[in-house]
Coordinates of C-alpha atoms in Angstrom, one line a residue:
Chain A
K537 CA 137.6 -55.6 -133.3
A538 CA 140.8 -53.8 -133.5
G539 CA 140.8 -50.0 -133.2
V540 CA 142.2 -47.0 -135.0
T541 CA 146.1 -47.3 -134.5
Q542 CA 148.2 -44.6 -134.8
T543 CA 152.0 -44.6 -134.7
P544 CA 154.2 -43.2 -133.1
R545 CA 152.4 -42.4 -130.2
Y546 CA 154.8 -39.6 -128.9
L547 CA 158.0 -37.9 -130.4
I548 CA 160.1 -35.1 -130.2
K549 CA 161.8 -32.9 -133.4
T550 CA 163.7 -30.0 -133.6
R551 CA 162.5 -27.1 -135.8
G552 CA 163.1 -27.3 -139.6
Q553 CA 163.1 -31.4 -139.2
Q554 CA 160.0 -33.1 -140.9
V555 CA 157.9 -36.1 -139.2
T556 CA 155.7 -38.6 -140.9
L557 CA 153.0 -40.2 -138.9
S558 CA 151.1 -43.2 -139.7
C559 CA 147.3 -44.3 -139.1
S560 CA 145.7 -47.9 -139.5
P561 CA 142.1 -47.5 -139.6
I562 CA 139.4 -50.1 -138.5
S563 CA 139.2 -53.1 -140.8
G564 CA 137.0 -52.2 -143.5
H565 CA 136.7 -48.3 -142.9
R566 CA 137.9 -46.8 -146.1
S567 CA 137.4 -43.0 -145.3
V568 CA 140.4 -41.6 -142.8
S569 CA 140.8 -38.2 -141.6
W570 CA 143.5 -36.4 -139.6
Y571 CA 142.7 -33.7 -137.0
Q572 CA 145.1 -31.4 -135.0
Q573 CA 144.3 -30.8 -131.7
T574 CA 146.1 -27.9 -129.4
P575 CA 144.8 -26.3 -126.0
G576 CA 144.4 -22.9 -127.6
Q577 CA 142.5 -24.0 -130.8
G578 CA 141.2 -27.1 -129.8
L579 CA 140.6 -29.9 -132.7
Q580 CA 141.1 -28.7 -136.4
F581 CA 140.5 -30.8 -139.5
L582 CA 143.4 -31.1 -141.7
F583 CA 142.6 -33.7 -144.4
E584 CA 140.2 -36.5 -145.4
Y585 CA 141.1 -39.2 -147.8
F586 CA 138.5 -41.8 -149.1
S587 CA 139.8 -45.0 -151.6
E588 CA 143.3 -43.3 -151.7
T589 CA 141.9 -39.6 -153.1
Q590 CA 141.8 -36.6 -150.8
R591 CA 138.0 -35.3 -150.7
N592 CA 138.5 -32.6 -148.4
K593 CA 140.9 -30.0 -146.8
G594 CA 141.3 -27.6 -143.8
N595 CA 143.1 -24.3 -143.8
F596 CA 146.7 -25.6 -143.1
P597 CA 149.8 -24.8 -145.0
G598 CA 151.0 -27.0 -147.5
R599 CA 153.9 -28.1 -145.2
F600 CA 151.1 -30.6 -144.1
S601 CA 150.4 -33.3 -146.7
G602 CA 149.1 -36.4 -146.4
R603 CA 148.4 -39.7 -148.4
Q604 CA 146.1 -42.9 -148.2
F605 CA 147.1 -46.6 -149.6
S606 CA 145.5 -49.1 -151.3
N607 CA 144.6 -51.1 -147.9
S608 CA 143.3 -47.5 -146.3
R609 CA 146.2 -47.1 -144.2
S610 CA 147.2 -43.5 -144.1
E611 CA 150.1 -41.2 -143.4
M612 CA 150.2 -37.4 -142.8
N613 CA 153.6 -35.4 -143.0
V614 CA 154.9 -32.0 -141.8
S615 CA 157.8 -30.5 -143.5
T616 CA 159.8 -27.9 -141.9
L617 CA 158.5 -28.0 -138.6
E618 CA 157.6 -25.2 -136.3
L619 CA 157.2 -24.6 -132.6
G620 CA 153.4 -24.1 -133.4
D621 CA 153.1 -27.5 -135.1
S622 CA 153.4 -29.1 -131.6
A623 CA 150.0 -30.7 -130.8
L624 CA 148.3 -34.1 -130.8
Y625 CA 147.8 -35.3 -134.1
L626 CA 144.5 -37.5 -134.6
C627 CA 143.5 -40.0 -137.2
A628 CA 139.7 -41.2 -137.4
S629 CA 138.3 -43.6 -139.6
S630 CA 134.8 -44.3 -140.8
Q631 CA 132.9 -46.7 -142.4
T632 CA 131.7 -45.4 -145.7
G633 CA 132.1 -42.6 -148.2
A634 CA 129.0 -41.0 -146.8
N635 CA 131.0 -38.9 -144.4
T636 CA 128.0 -39.0 -141.6
G637 CA 130.6 -37.3 -138.8
E638 CA 130.4 -40.4 -136.9
L639 CA 134.6 -41.1 -136.5
F640 CA 136.5 -43.5 -134.9
F641 CA 139.6 -42.1 -133.4
G642 CA 142.9 -43.0 -132.4
E643 CA 144.7 -41.9 -129.4
G644 CA 146.7 -39.8 -131.5
S645 CA 150.4 -39.1 -132.2
R646 CA 151.9 -36.4 -129.4
L647 CA 154.4 -34.3 -131.5
T648 CA 156.6 -31.8 -129.7
V649 CA 158.7 -29.6 -131.6
L650 CA 162.0 -27.9 -130.0
Chain B
E309 CA 133.1 -19.5 -141.5
D310 CA 131.9 -22.4 -139.8
Q311 CA 131.8 -21.6 -136.0
V312 CA 131.1 -23.6 -132.8
T313 CA 131.1 -22.3 -129.1
Q314 CA 130.9 -24.3 -126.2
S315 CA 129.5 -23.5 -122.7
P316 CA 130.5 -23.5 -119.9
E317 CA 134.3 -24.0 -120.4
A318 CA 134.6 -25.9 -117.2
L319 CA 131.8 -27.5 -115.0
R320 CA 131.9 -29.3 -111.7
L321 CA 128.9 -31.0 -110.4
Q322 CA 128.3 -33.5 -107.3
E323 CA 127.2 -36.9 -108.2
G324 CA 123.7 -37.0 -108.9
E325 CA 123.2 -33.3 -109.6
S326 CA 121.6 -33.1 -113.3
S327 CA 123.0 -30.2 -115.5
S328 CA 123.3 -28.9 -119.4
L329 CA 126.0 -28.2 -121.5
N330 CA 125.6 -25.7 -124.4
C331 CA 127.1 -25.6 -127.9
S332 CA 126.1 -22.8 -130.0
Y333 CA 126.7 -23.0 -133.8
T334 CA 126.7 -21.0 -137.0
V335 CA 127.3 -22.8 -140.4
S336 CA 126.4 -22.4 -143.8
G337 CA 124.0 -25.5 -144.4
L338 CA 124.0 -27.6 -141.8
R339 CA 124.7 -31.6 -142.7
G340 CA 124.8 -32.9 -139.0
L341 CA 125.8 -32.1 -135.5
F342 CA 128.0 -34.4 -133.5
W343 CA 128.5 -34.9 -129.7
Y344 CA 131.9 -36.6 -128.6
R345 CA 133.3 -37.4 -125.4
Q346 CA 137.0 -37.2 -124.4
D347 CA 138.9 -38.8 -121.6
P348 CA 142.2 -37.8 -120.6
G349 CA 145.1 -39.2 -123.2
K350 CA 142.2 -40.7 -125.5
G351 CA 140.8 -39.8 -128.9
P352 CA 137.1 -38.6 -128.9
E353 CA 134.4 -41.0 -128.6
F354 CA 131.3 -40.7 -130.6
L355 CA 128.0 -39.9 -128.9
F356 CA 125.3 -38.7 -130.9
T357 CA 124.5 -37.3 -134.6
L358 CA 121.5 -34.8 -134.8
Y359 CA 120.4 -33.6 -138.3
S360 CA 117.5 -31.2 -138.0
A361 CA 115.9 -29.0 -135.4
G362 CA 113.5 -30.7 -132.8
E363 CA 115.6 -33.8 -132.9
E364 CA 116.6 -35.9 -129.9
K365 CA 118.9 -38.7 -129.0
E366 CA 119.4 -40.6 -125.6
K367 CA 122.1 -42.8 -124.3
E368 CA 122.0 -43.9 -120.6
R369 CA 122.4 -40.4 -118.5
L370 CA 122.8 -38.5 -121.7
K371 CA 120.3 -36.8 -123.9
A372 CA 120.9 -34.6 -126.8
T373 CA 118.7 -31.7 -128.4
L374 CA 118.8 -29.5 -131.2
T375 CA 117.6 -26.4 -132.2
K376 CA 118.5 -24.1 -135.6
K377 CA 120.9 -22.4 -133.7
E378 CA 122.5 -24.5 -130.8
S379 CA 122.3 -27.9 -129.3
F380 CA 122.2 -29.2 -125.3
L381 CA 123.5 -32.1 -123.9
H382 CA 121.7 -32.7 -120.9
I383 CA 123.3 -34.9 -118.2
T384 CA 120.8 -36.6 -115.8
A385 CA 121.9 -38.0 -112.3
P386 CA 125.6 -38.2 -113.3
K387 CA 128.0 -40.3 -111.9
P388 CA 131.6 -39.9 -111.7
E389 CA 132.6 -41.9 -114.4
D390 CA 130.9 -39.4 -116.7
S391 CA 133.6 -37.3 -116.1
A392 CA 135.6 -36.2 -119.6
T393 CA 135.4 -33.4 -122.0
Y394 CA 132.7 -32.9 -124.2
L395 CA 133.1 -31.9 -127.8
C396 CA 130.6 -30.8 -130.2
A397 CA 131.0 -30.6 -133.8
V398 CA 129.2 -29.4 -136.9
Q399 CA 129.5 -30.6 -140.4
A400 CA 128.7 -28.3 -143.3
R401 CA 127.0 -29.5 -146.6
S402 CA 129.2 -28.3 -149.1
G403 CA 128.7 -28.6 -153.1
G404 CA 130.7 -31.6 -153.6
G405 CA 130.2 -33.8 -150.7
A406 CA 130.4 -32.7 -147.1
D407 CA 133.4 -30.8 -145.4
G408 CA 135.3 -32.0 -142.4
L409 CA 134.2 -31.3 -139.1
T410 CA 134.3 -27.9 -137.2
F411 CA 134.9 -28.7 -133.2
G412 CA 134.0 -26.3 -130.4
K413 CA 136.9 -26.4 -127.8
G414 CA 134.5 -28.4 -125.4
T415 CA 133.0 -28.5 -121.8
H416 CA 135.5 -30.0 -119.4
L417 CA 132.9 -31.9 -116.8
I418 CA 133.9 -33.5 -113.2
I419 CA 131.7 -35.2 -111.5
Q420 CA 132.3 -35.3 -107.6
P421 CA 131.4 -38.3 -105.5

């Protein structure tokens, strides 16, 4: 069974640019969550989608957005990049809408903002 | 605001030397407490879910316990392959469903042969 796939794995952008990250969940999983991981703040919740609807959102500015498609694949977008956006962005999927906290994470997309 | 504090930040043990990792939390209505393991360059891997005080879960050399204010991850006779960062997270019970997980910063565990 294939795991959660995130693309791209690494990318470098400059301040002011925007970036789109992609996540393909495990087959059959309908919930997709996004997290930002930095050495200083650890893992922080961005948002969660279930059946194409955003159910929960963390405390991040509006520059961070996401969406989910009918096949459960998800994308997140960061506009007007800042140096502080450099981080590992992790996508996680889960099987049901129960939001049990048993998440299956991908290996992440490492974003560097110069 | 939900908070999770893990201690120690780093721990170095000899192979076979048992120890415990601590996770202290404050949350407005606990839906669940979760332990994850993260290896370098990988995403976190789910280990346990605990829902109520007094609950215990075991998996190989790991045992997780929960009280009303903290959780412990006990590692018995660890092996070098147990080296990883161990993350604790809580999930609040909100009116409209469940919130995203609030993670601690983790304990970086090194097991020396």
